[in-house]
PDB file of C-alpha atoms in Angstrom:
ATOM      1  CA  MET A 195     -23.477  -5.842  46.417  1.00 39.00           C
ATOM      2  CA  PHE A 196     -24.753  -2.535  47.780  1.00 34.00           C
ATOM      3  CA  LYS A 197     -27.688  -2.639  45.389  1.00 42.00           C
ATOM      4  CA  SER A 198     -28.728  -6.108  46.506  1.00 41.00           C
ATOM      5  CA  GLN A 199     -28.474  -5.093  50.159  1.00 39.00           C
ATOM      6  CA  SER A 200     -30.681  -2.058  49.488  1.00 45.00           C
ATOM      7  CA  THR A 201     -33.247  -4.215  47.688  1.00 46.00           C
ATOM      8  CA  ALA A 202     -33.286  -6.705  50.574  1.00 44.00           C
ATOM      9  CA  SER A 203     -33.716  -3.867  53.065  1.00 47.00           C
ATOM     10  CA  LYS A 204     -36.690  -2.444  51.154  1.00 52.00           C
ATOM     11  CA  ALA A 205     -38.266  -5.887  50.917  1.00 50.00           C
ATOM     12  CA  ALA A 206     -37.887  -6.377  54.670  1.00 57.00           C
ATOM     13  CA  ALA A 207     -39.462  -2.962  55.310  1.00 61.00           C
ATOM     14  CA  SER A 208     -42.534  -3.598  53.160  1.00 70.00           C
ATOM     15  CA  GLY A 209     -43.013  -7.373  53.025  1.00 81.00           C
ATOM     16  CA  PRO A 210     -45.542  -9.411  55.039  1.00 86.00           C
ATOM     17  CA  LEU A 211     -42.943  -9.940  57.789  1.00 89.00           C
ATOM     18  CA  ALA A 212     -42.190  -6.210  58.073  1.00 91.00           C
ATOM     19  CA  PRO A 213     -43.947  -5.693  61.453  1.00 91.00           C
ATOM     20  CA  PHE A 214     -41.968  -8.568  62.995  1.00 93.00           C
ATOM     21  CA  HIS A 215     -38.723  -7.398  61.398  1.00 92.00           C
ATOM     22  CA  THR A 216     -39.201  -3.899  62.800  1.00 92.00           C
ATOM     23  CA  ALA A 217     -39.983  -5.120  66.316  1.00 93.00           C
ATOM     24  CA  TRP A 218     -37.031  -7.538  66.388  1.00 94.00           C
ATOM     25  CA  HIS A 219     -34.490  -5.223  64.773  1.00 93.00           C
ATOM     26  CA  HIS A 220     -35.243  -2.372  67.207  1.00 95.00           C
ATOM     27  CA  ARG A 221     -36.141  -4.510  70.242  1.00 95.00           C
ATOM     28  CA  SER A 222     -33.644  -2.834  72.591  1.00 96.00           C
ATOM     29  CA  LEU A 223     -34.802   0.680  71.704  1.00 95.00           C
ATOM     30  CA  ILE A 224     -38.459  -0.364  71.967  1.00 96.00           C
ATOM     31  CA  LEU A 225     -37.964  -1.746  75.479  1.00 96.00           C
ATOM     32  CA  ARG A 226     -36.063   1.360  76.600  1.00 96.00           C
ATOM     33  CA  LEU A 227     -38.743   3.709  75.289  1.00 95.00           C
ATOM     34  CA  ALA A 228     -41.543   1.602  76.751  1.00 95.00           C
ATOM     35  CA  ARG A 229     -39.860   1.560  80.150  1.00 93.00           C
ATOM     36  CA  ARG A 230     -39.381   5.317  80.003  1.00 92.00           C
ATOM     37  CA  GLU A 231     -43.060   5.823  79.155  1.00 90.00           C
ATOM     38  CA  ILE A 232     -44.196   3.600  82.013  1.00 89.00           C
ATOM     39  CA  ASP A 233     -41.902   5.417  84.457  1.00 87.00           C
ATOM     40  CA  ALA A 234     -43.078   8.827  83.212  1.00 87.00           C
ATOM     41  CA  ARG A 235     -46.734   7.816  83.566  1.00 83.00           C
ATOM     42  CA  TYR A 236     -46.447   7.407  87.337  1.00 80.00           C
ATOM     43  CA  ARG A 237     -43.514   9.727  88.112  1.00 78.00           C
ATOM     44  CA  GLY A 238     -44.397  12.457  90.595  1.00 71.00           C
ATOM     45  CA  SER A 239     -47.532  10.768  91.955  1.00 71.00           C
ATOM     46  CA  VAL A 240     -47.661   9.827  95.627  1.00 69.00           C
ATOM     47  CA  LEU A 241     -48.484   6.147  95.036  1.00 72.00           C
ATOM     48  CA  GLY A 242     -46.407   5.787  91.878  1.00 74.00           C
ATOM     49  CA  ILE A 243     -46.624   2.380  90.197  1.00 78.00           C
ATOM     50  CA  VAL A 244     -49.271   1.321  92.735  1.00 84.00           C
ATOM     51  CA  TRP A 245     -51.779   3.159  90.528  1.00 83.00           C
ATOM     52  CA  ALA A 246     -51.226   0.476  87.893  1.00 83.00           C
ATOM     53  CA  VAL A 247     -52.798  -1.950  90.391  1.00 85.00           C
ATOM     54  CA  LEU A 248     -55.428   0.336  91.918  1.00 87.00           C
ATOM     55  CA  THR A 249     -56.853   1.607  88.618  1.00 86.00           C
ATOM     56  CA  PRO A 250     -58.024  -1.787  87.257  1.00 83.00           C
ATOM     57  CA  ILE A 251     -59.364  -2.767  90.694  1.00 84.00           C
ATOM     58  CA  LEU A 252     -61.424   0.436  90.894  1.00 87.00           C
ATOM     59  CA  MET A 253     -62.695  -0.084  87.335  1.00 81.00           C
ATOM     60  CA  LEU A 254     -63.652  -3.651  88.216  1.00 77.00           C
ATOM     61  CA  ALA A 255     -65.553  -2.484  91.303  1.00 82.00           C
ATOM     62  CA  VAL A 256     -67.489   0.198  89.416  1.00 82.00           C
ATOM     63  CA  TYR A 257     -68.464  -1.960  86.430  1.00 75.00           C
ATOM     64  CA  THR A 258     -69.372  -4.909  88.654  1.00 74.00           C
ATOM     65  CA  PHE A 259     -71.621  -2.743  90.830  1.00 80.00           C
ATOM     66  CA  VAL A 260     -73.364  -1.125  87.850  1.00 77.00           C
ATOM     67  CA  PHE A 261     -73.939  -4.258  85.797  1.00 70.00           C
ATOM     68  CA  SER A 262     -74.382  -7.003  88.409  1.00 67.00           C
ATOM     69  CA  VAL A 263     -76.063  -5.013  91.208  1.00 74.00           C
ATOM     70  CA  VAL A 264     -77.901  -2.148  89.495  1.00 74.00           C
ATOM     71  CA  PHE A 265     -78.758  -3.782  86.149  1.00 68.00           C
ATOM     72  CA  ARG A 266     -78.569  -7.335  87.570  1.00 68.00           C
ATOM     73  CA  ALA A 267     -76.741  -8.578  84.494  1.00 64.00           C
ATOM     74  CA  ARG A 268     -75.709 -12.242  84.378  1.00 67.00           C
ATOM     75  CA  TRP A 269     -73.561 -14.334  82.087  1.00 73.00           C
ATOM     76  CA  GLY A 270     -76.005 -17.217  82.162  1.00 65.00           C
ATOM     77  CA  THR A 271     -73.930 -19.931  83.838  1.00 65.00           C
ATOM     78  CA  ALA A 272     -75.540 -22.118  86.483  1.00 55.00           C
ATOM     79  CA  GLY A 273     -75.261 -20.826  90.047  1.00 54.00           C
ATOM     80  CA  GLU A 274     -73.439 -17.698  88.922  1.00 62.00           C
ATOM     81  CA  SER A 275     -72.565 -15.225  91.696  1.00 68.00           C
ATOM     82  CA  ASN A 276     -71.587 -11.568  91.576  1.00 71.00           C
ATOM     83  CA  SER A 277     -67.922 -12.529  92.049  1.00 76.00           C
ATOM     84  CA  GLU A 278     -68.025 -14.908  89.075  1.00 82.00           C
ATOM     85  CA  PHE A 279     -69.629 -12.238  86.914  1.00 82.00           C
ATOM     86  CA  ALA A 280     -66.927  -9.817  88.089  1.00 83.00           C
ATOM     87  CA  LEU A 281     -64.179 -12.211  86.965  1.00 87.00           C
ATOM     88  CA  LEU A 282     -65.776 -12.660  83.534  1.00 89.00           C
ATOM     89  CA  LEU A 283     -66.226  -8.923  83.174  1.00 88.00           C
ATOM     90  CA  PHE A 284     -62.697  -8.131  84.324  1.00 90.00           C
ATOM     91  CA  SER A 285     -61.074 -10.594  81.920  1.00 94.00           C
ATOM     92  CA  GLY A 286     -62.867  -8.954  79.005  1.00 93.00           C
ATOM     93  CA  LEU A 287     -61.933  -5.453  80.109  1.00 92.00           C
ATOM     94  CA  ILE A 288     -58.251  -6.376  80.427  1.00 94.00           C
ATOM     95  CA  LEU A 289     -58.063  -7.646  76.863  1.00 96.00           C
ATOM     96  CA  PHE A 290     -60.193  -4.888  75.370  1.00 96.00           C
ATOM     97  CA  ASN A 291     -58.117  -2.224  77.109  1.00 95.00           C
ATOM     98  CA  VAL A 292     -55.038  -3.403  75.189  1.00 97.00           C
ATOM     99  CA  LEU A 293     -56.799  -2.396  71.977  1.00 97.00           C
ATOM    100  CA  GLY A 294     -58.641   0.577  73.471  1.00 96.00           C
ATOM    101  CA  GLU A 295     -55.573   2.130  75.101  1.00 96.00           C
ATOM    102  CA  CYS A 296     -53.518   1.918  71.906  1.00 97.00           C
ATOM    103  CA  LEU A 297     -56.314   3.220  69.663  1.00 97.00           C
ATOM    104  CA  ASN A 298     -57.040   6.159  71.950  1.00 96.00           C
ATOM    105  CA  ARG A 299     -53.357   7.092  71.899  1.00 95.00           C
ATOM    106  CA  ALA A 300     -52.829   6.444  68.187  1.00 96.00           C
ATOM    107  CA  PRO A 301     -54.105   9.731  66.633  1.00 96.00           C
ATOM    108  CA  GLY A 302     -51.795  11.780  68.861  1.00 94.00           C
ATOM    109  CA  LEU A 303     -48.931   9.312  69.077  1.00 95.00           C
ATOM    110  CA  LEU A 304     -46.713  11.052  66.536  1.00 94.00           C
ATOM    111  CA  LEU A 305     -47.824  14.556  67.524  1.00 92.00           C
ATOM    112  CA  GLU A 306     -46.600  13.788  71.060  1.00 90.00           C
ATOM    113  CA  ASN A 307     -43.194  12.905  69.625  1.00 87.00           C
ATOM    114  CA  VAL A 308     -42.607  15.678  67.075  1.00 89.00           C
ATOM    115  CA  SER A 309     -38.912  15.766  67.946  1.00 88.00           C
ATOM    116  CA  TYR A 310     -38.562  12.200  66.664  1.00 89.00           C
ATOM    117  CA  ILE A 311     -40.198  13.128  63.345  1.00 88.00           C
ATOM    118  CA  LYS A 312     -37.534  15.761  62.738  1.00 79.00           C
ATOM    119  CA  LYS A 313     -34.789  13.160  63.209  1.00 74.00           C
ATOM    120  CA  VAL A 314     -34.279  11.477  59.860  1.00 68.00           C
ATOM    121  CA  VAL A 315     -32.548   8.428  61.338  1.00 81.00           C
ATOM    122  CA  PHE A 316     -35.147   7.695  64.035  1.00 89.00           C
ATOM    123  CA  PRO A 317     -37.365   4.674  63.218  1.00 92.00           C
ATOM    124  CA  LEU A 318     -40.821   6.204  63.689  1.00 94.00           C
ATOM    125  CA  GLU A 319     -42.450   2.859  62.932  1.00 94.00           C
ATOM    126  CA  ILE A 320     -41.475   1.571  66.385  1.00 96.00           C
ATOM    127  CA  LEU A 321     -43.719   4.074  68.212  1.00 96.00           C
ATOM    128  CA  PRO A 322     -46.885   1.957  67.729  1.00 97.00           C
ATOM    129  CA  VAL A 323     -44.932  -1.034  69.049  1.00 97.00           C
ATOM    130  CA  VAL A 324     -43.857   0.990  72.097  1.00 97.00           C
ATOM    131  CA  ALA A 325     -47.500   1.914  72.759  1.00 97.00           C
ATOM    132  CA  LEU A 326     -48.470  -1.769  72.473  1.00 97.00           C
ATOM    133  CA  VAL A 327     -45.754  -2.836  74.926  1.00 97.00           C
ATOM    134  CA  GLY A 328     -47.035  -0.272  77.441  1.00 95.00           C
ATOM    135  CA  ALA A 329     -50.591  -1.549  77.046  1.00 95.00           C
ATOM    136  CA  LEU A 330     -49.409  -5.159  77.498  1.00 96.00           C
ATOM    137  CA  PHE A 331     -47.613  -4.128  80.700  1.00 94.00           C
ATOM    138  CA  ASN A 332     -50.911  -2.856  82.119  1.00 92.00           C
ATOM    139  CA  ALA A 333     -52.673  -6.003  80.898  1.00 95.00           C
ATOM    140  CA  GLY A 334     -50.054  -8.159  82.635  1.00 94.00           C
ATOM    141  CA  ILE A 335     -50.769  -6.440  85.947  1.00 92.00           C
ATOM    142  CA  GLY A 336     -54.482  -6.888  85.310  1.00 92.00           C
ATOM    143  CA  PHE A 337     -54.085 -10.625  84.727  1.00 94.00           C
ATOM    144  CA  VAL A 338     -52.104 -11.017  87.964  1.00 92.00           C
ATOM    145  CA  ILE A 339     -54.994  -9.317  89.807  1.00 90.00           C
ATOM    146  CA  LEU A 340     -57.477 -11.535  87.944  1.00 92.00           C
ATOM    147  CA  MET A 341     -55.651 -14.717  88.968  1.00 93.00           C
ATOM    148  CA  VAL A 342     -55.486 -13.597  92.615  1.00 90.00           C
ATOM    149  CA  PHE A 343     -59.235 -12.910  92.696  1.00 88.00           C
ATOM    150  CA  HIS A 344     -59.889 -16.203  90.898  1.00 90.00           C
ATOM    151  CA  LEU A 345     -57.925 -18.095  93.555  1.00 91.00           C
ATOM    152  CA  LEU A 346     -59.793 -16.321  96.353  1.00 87.00           C
ATOM    153  CA  THR A 347     -63.301 -16.740  94.936  1.00 84.00           C
ATOM    154  CA  ALA A 348     -63.291 -19.779  92.655  1.00 84.00           C
ATOM    155  CA  GLY A 349     -60.094 -21.692  93.375  1.00 88.00           C
ATOM    156  CA  LEU A 350     -57.415 -22.651  90.874  1.00 91.00           C
ATOM    157  CA  PRO A 351     -58.089 -21.619  87.261  1.00 92.00           C
ATOM    158  CA  PRO A 352     -58.137 -24.401  84.650  1.00 93.00           C
ATOM    159  CA  VAL A 353     -54.820 -25.528  83.159  1.00 95.00           C
ATOM    160  CA  THR A 354     -55.910 -24.106  79.787  1.00 96.00           C
ATOM    161  CA  THR A 355     -55.104 -20.673  81.231  1.00 95.00           C
ATOM    162  CA  LEU A 356     -51.521 -21.394  80.204  1.00 95.00           C
ATOM    163  CA  LEU A 357     -52.663 -21.182  76.564  1.00 95.00           C
ATOM    164  CA  LEU A 358     -53.785 -17.560  76.929  1.00 95.00           C
ATOM    165  CA  PRO A 359     -50.838 -16.300  74.800  1.00 94.00           C
ATOM    166  CA  MET A 360     -52.645 -17.933  71.855  1.00 92.00           C
ATOM    167  CA  VAL A 361     -55.383 -15.325  72.223  1.00 92.00           C
ATOM    168  CA  LEU A 362     -52.888 -12.499  72.658  1.00 96.00           C
ATOM    169  CA  VAL A 363     -51.270 -13.146  69.255  1.00 96.00           C
ATOM    170  CA  PRO A 364     -54.229 -12.015  67.081  1.00 96.00           C
ATOM    171  CA  LEU A 365     -55.064  -9.278  69.598  1.00 97.00           C
ATOM    172  CA  CYS A 366     -51.552  -7.797  69.428  1.00 97.00           C
ATOM    173  CA  LEU A 367     -51.343  -8.029  65.637  1.00 97.00           C
ATOM    174  CA  THR A 368     -54.735  -6.366  65.148  1.00 97.00           C
ATOM    175  CA  THR A 369     -53.890  -3.664  67.676  1.00 98.00           C
ATOM    176  CA  LEU A 370     -50.530  -2.977  66.049  1.00 97.00           C
ATOM    177  CA  GLY A 371     -51.996  -2.642  62.564  1.00 97.00           C
ATOM    178  CA  LEU A 372     -54.814  -0.320  63.628  1.00 98.00           C
ATOM    179  CA  THR A 373     -52.452   1.776  65.760  1.00 98.00           C
ATOM    180  CA  CYS A 374     -50.083   2.236  62.817  1.00 97.00           C
ATOM    181  CA  PHE A 375     -52.965   3.320  60.600  1.00 97.00           C
ATOM    182  CA  PHE A 376     -54.565   5.807  62.992  1.00 97.00           C
ATOM    183  CA  ALA A 377     -51.191   7.167  64.141  1.00 97.00           C
ATOM    184  CA  SER A 378     -50.452   8.077  60.528  1.00 97.00           C
ATOM    185  CA  VAL A 379     -53.925   9.462  59.779  1.00 97.00           C
ATOM    186  CA  GLY A 380     -53.842  11.487  63.012  1.00 95.00           C
ATOM    187  CA  VAL A 381     -50.923  13.531  61.708  1.00 95.00           C
ATOM    188  CA  PHE A 382     -52.885  14.738  58.678  1.00 94.00           C
ATOM    189  CA  LEU A 383     -56.429  14.827  60.131  1.00 93.00           C
ATOM    190  CA  ARG A 384     -56.488  16.119  63.701  1.00 89.00           C
ATOM    191  CA  ASP A 385     -60.236  15.476  64.046  1.00 91.00           C
ATOM    192  CA  VAL A 386     -59.651  11.727  63.878  1.00 94.00           C
ATOM    193  CA  ARG A 387     -58.844  11.713  67.607  1.00 93.00           C
ATOM    194  CA  GLN A 388     -62.464  12.538  68.483  1.00 94.00           C
ATOM    195  CA  VAL A 389     -63.782   9.983  65.992  1.00 95.00           C
ATOM    196  CA  VAL A 390     -61.539   7.235  67.362  1.00 97.00           C
ATOM    197  CA  GLY A 391     -62.503   8.055  70.957  1.00 94.00           C
ATOM    198  CA  VAL A 392     -66.197   7.614  70.178  1.00 96.00           C
ATOM    199  CA  GLY A 393     -65.479   4.553  68.064  1.00 96.00           C
ATOM    200  CA  VAL A 394     -63.592   2.810  70.877  1.00 96.00           C
ATOM    201  CA  THR A 395     -66.513   3.363  73.268  1.00 95.00           C
ATOM    202  CA  VAL A 396     -68.987   1.993  70.722  1.00 94.00           C
ATOM    203  CA  LEU A 397     -66.728  -0.982  70.023  1.00 95.00           C
ATOM    204  CA  MET A 398     -66.495  -1.752  73.741  1.00 93.00           C
ATOM    205  CA  PHE A 399     -70.265  -2.052  74.124  1.00 91.00           C
ATOM    206  CA  LEU A 400     -70.526  -4.059  70.899  1.00 92.00           C
ATOM    207  CA  SER A 401     -68.008  -6.571  72.243  1.00 94.00           C
ATOM    208  CA  PRO A 402     -69.012  -9.503  74.493  1.00 92.00           C
ATOM    209  CA  ILE A 403     -67.524  -7.983  77.630  1.00 90.00           C
ATOM    210  CA  PHE A 404     -70.681  -7.313  79.628  1.00 86.00           C
ATOM    211  CA  TYR A 405     -72.765 -10.087  78.063  1.00 87.00           C
ATOM    212  CA  PRO A 406     -72.228 -13.435  76.286  1.00 88.00           C
ATOM    213  CA  ILE A 407     -72.663 -13.648  72.531  1.00 88.00           C
ATOM    214  CA  SER A 408     -75.485 -16.124  73.166  1.00 85.00           C
ATOM    215  CA  ALA A 409     -77.550 -13.293  74.693  1.00 85.00           C
ATOM    216  CA  ILE A 410     -77.695 -11.554  71.311  1.00 88.00           C
ATOM    217  CA  PRO A 411     -80.526 -12.424  68.867  1.00 89.00           C
ATOM    218  CA  GLU A 412     -79.316 -14.888  66.244  1.00 89.00           C
ATOM    219  CA  ASP A 413     -80.046 -12.578  63.323  1.00 89.00           C
ATOM    220  CA  ILE A 414     -77.693  -9.929  64.788  1.00 88.00           C
ATOM    221  CA  ARG A 415     -74.830 -12.251  65.812  1.00 88.00           C
ATOM    222  CA  PRO A 416     -73.156 -12.280  62.355  1.00 89.00           C
ATOM    223  CA  ILE A 417     -72.763  -8.499  62.634  1.00 87.00           C
ATOM    224  CA  LEU A 418     -71.074  -8.799  66.037  1.00 89.00           C
ATOM    225  CA  HIS A 419     -68.745 -11.464  64.648  1.00 87.00           C
ATOM    226  CA  LEU A 420     -67.370  -8.822  62.275  1.00 89.00           C
ATOM    227  CA  ASN A 421     -65.907  -7.226  65.393  1.00 91.00           C
ATOM    228  CA  PRO A 422     -62.373  -8.676  65.735  1.00 89.00           C
ATOM    229  CA  MET A 423     -62.669  -8.555  69.532  1.00 94.00           C
ATOM    230  CA  THR A 424     -65.642 -10.941  69.582  1.00 93.00           C
ATOM    231  CA  ALA A 425     -63.674 -14.101  68.798  1.00 91.00           C
ATOM    232  CA  ILE A 426     -60.745 -13.005  70.987  1.00 94.00           C
ATOM    233  CA  LEU A 427     -62.953 -12.381  74.029  1.00 95.00           C
ATOM    234  CA  GLU A 428     -64.976 -15.554  73.564  1.00 92.00           C
ATOM    235  CA  GLN A 429     -61.836 -17.687  73.216  1.00 93.00           C
ATOM    236  CA  SER A 430     -60.219 -16.080  76.264  1.00 95.00           C
ATOM    237  CA  LYS A 431     -63.184 -17.001  78.460  1.00 93.00           C
ATOM    238  CA  GLU A 432     -63.099 -20.567  77.140  1.00 93.00           C
ATOM    239  CA  LEU A 433     -59.469 -20.799  78.252  1.00 94.00           C
ATOM    240  CA  LEU A 434     -59.655 -18.882  81.532  1.00 94.00           C
ATOM    241  CA  PHE A 435     -62.902 -20.163  83.012  1.00 92.00           C
ATOM    242  CA  TRP A 436     -64.303 -23.209  81.256  1.00 90.00           C
ATOM    243  CA  GLY A 437     -61.179 -25.162  80.400  1.00 92.00           C
ATOM    244  CA  HIS A 438     -61.936 -25.465  76.686  1.00 92.00           C
ATOM    245  CA  VAL A 439     -59.294 -25.172  73.972  1.00 92.00           C
ATOM    246  CA  PRO A 440     -60.511 -22.983  71.076  1.00 86.00           C
ATOM    247  CA  SER A 441     -60.822 -24.452  67.601  1.00 88.00           C
ATOM    248  CA  LEU A 442     -57.375 -24.465  66.008  1.00 89.00           C
ATOM    249  CA  SER A 443     -58.806 -23.647  62.572  1.00 91.00           C
ATOM    250  CA  HIS A 444     -60.693 -20.628  63.931  1.00 88.00           C
ATOM    251  CA  TRP A 445     -57.576 -19.452  65.739  1.00 92.00           C
ATOM    252  CA  LEU A 446     -55.452 -19.810  62.604  1.00 93.00           C
ATOM    253  CA  LEU A 447     -57.978 -17.829  60.558  1.00 91.00           C
ATOM    254  CA  ALA A 448     -58.055 -15.096  63.208  1.00 92.00           C
ATOM    255  CA  THR A 449     -54.260 -15.005  63.343  1.00 94.00           C
ATOM    256  CA  LEU A 450     -53.887 -14.812  59.566  1.00 95.00           C
ATOM    257  CA  GLY A 451     -56.499 -12.039  59.401  1.00 94.00           C
ATOM    258  CA  SER A 452     -54.822 -10.061  62.168  1.00 96.00           C
ATOM    259  CA  TRP A 453     -51.441 -10.584  60.499  1.00 96.00           C
ATOM    260  CA  GLY A 454     -52.910  -9.011  57.370  1.00 96.00           C
ATOM    261  CA  VAL A 455     -54.161  -6.055  59.419  1.00 97.00           C
ATOM    262  CA  ALA A 456     -50.708  -5.604  61.005  1.00 97.00           C
ATOM    263  CA  TRP A 457     -48.946  -5.754  57.648  1.00 97.00           C
ATOM    264  CA  LEU A 458     -51.319  -3.347  55.885  1.00 97.00           C
ATOM    265  CA  GLY A 459     -51.186  -0.925  58.809  1.00 97.00           C
ATOM    266  CA  HIS A 460     -47.387  -1.008  58.796  1.00 96.00           C
ATOM    267  CA  LEU A 461     -47.316  -0.602  55.010  1.00 96.00           C
ATOM    268  CA  TRP A 462     -49.633   2.427  55.193  1.00 97.00           C
ATOM    269  CA  PHE A 463     -47.466   3.957  57.913  1.00 96.00           C
ATOM    270  CA  MET A 464     -44.264   3.532  55.904  1.00 94.00           C
ATOM    271  CA  LYS A 465     -45.864   4.946  52.743  1.00 94.00           C
ATOM    272  CA  THR A 466     -47.175   8.070  54.472  1.00 95.00           C
ATOM    273  CA  ARG A 467     -44.279   8.798  56.849  1.00 92.00           C
ATOM    274  CA  ARG A 468     -42.532  10.913  54.186  1.00 88.00           C
ATOM    275  CA  GLY A 469     -45.181  13.601  54.644  1.00 90.00           C
ATOM    276  CA  PHE A 470     -45.082  13.745  58.465  1.00 92.00           C
ATOM    277  CA  ALA A 471     -42.340  16.383  58.675  1.00 86.00           C
ATOM    278  CA  ASP A 472     -44.154  18.659  56.205  1.00 87.00           C
ATOM    279  CA  VAL A 473     -47.343  18.665  58.306  1.00 85.00           C
ATOM    280  CA  VAL A 474     -45.949  19.025  61.828  1.00 77.00           C
TER     281      VAL A 474
END
């Protein structure tokens, strides 16, 4: 009986459903750690949690001024105003920041929690999930701000906005897998933090955040479609602004691909975690 239980446990830890099993099995601990991280992020500051609201608003103002006023960038829709461009820009930044925030943290994620590595019984594999929950908290605040500005400048958003969680599924799975991978690599190769930081910046400007994919020459578009954020950002704008439901087949393919990324990232993490204590 004990042997069969051990075999089942190993299968759960390495099978395709391993990322979901980990998140569900340790859900209470994940939520406690995520809440502690969010509290610690704003503890001691004068405005506290208000910064979670002010920061995205300030980012929105800066990017909107630079791209719509200085560079006079436009999305290409009829009668588009600066406020409409700002909404399109902001929606892309919110989603990209989920990935960007987690990737920027990933190389140092375990090094910031060395005490957990020394504890044999602590499930280190939940730390990427905790980072993702924190990023989703910031994204949630960003979407509330987005909806308020949408109501003030363009009226009620389309009813398809309610389907936005569809887009978040592949985004979260991709983010989780890449965070697991770079969190593990960051323990052994400290230089990866600088590489990831540059890579995130490059990825941001190669994603359709500041421009539509239609503005890119046709011969280059297939390259941009290799970017996992391209489909996610395009589908989110279809839902949030134009009231179109994305192709179910495309969404399923994106979800299956991101599931594969999450599983492989988790598998890599579990295979390499044995060496963490020796390095730190």
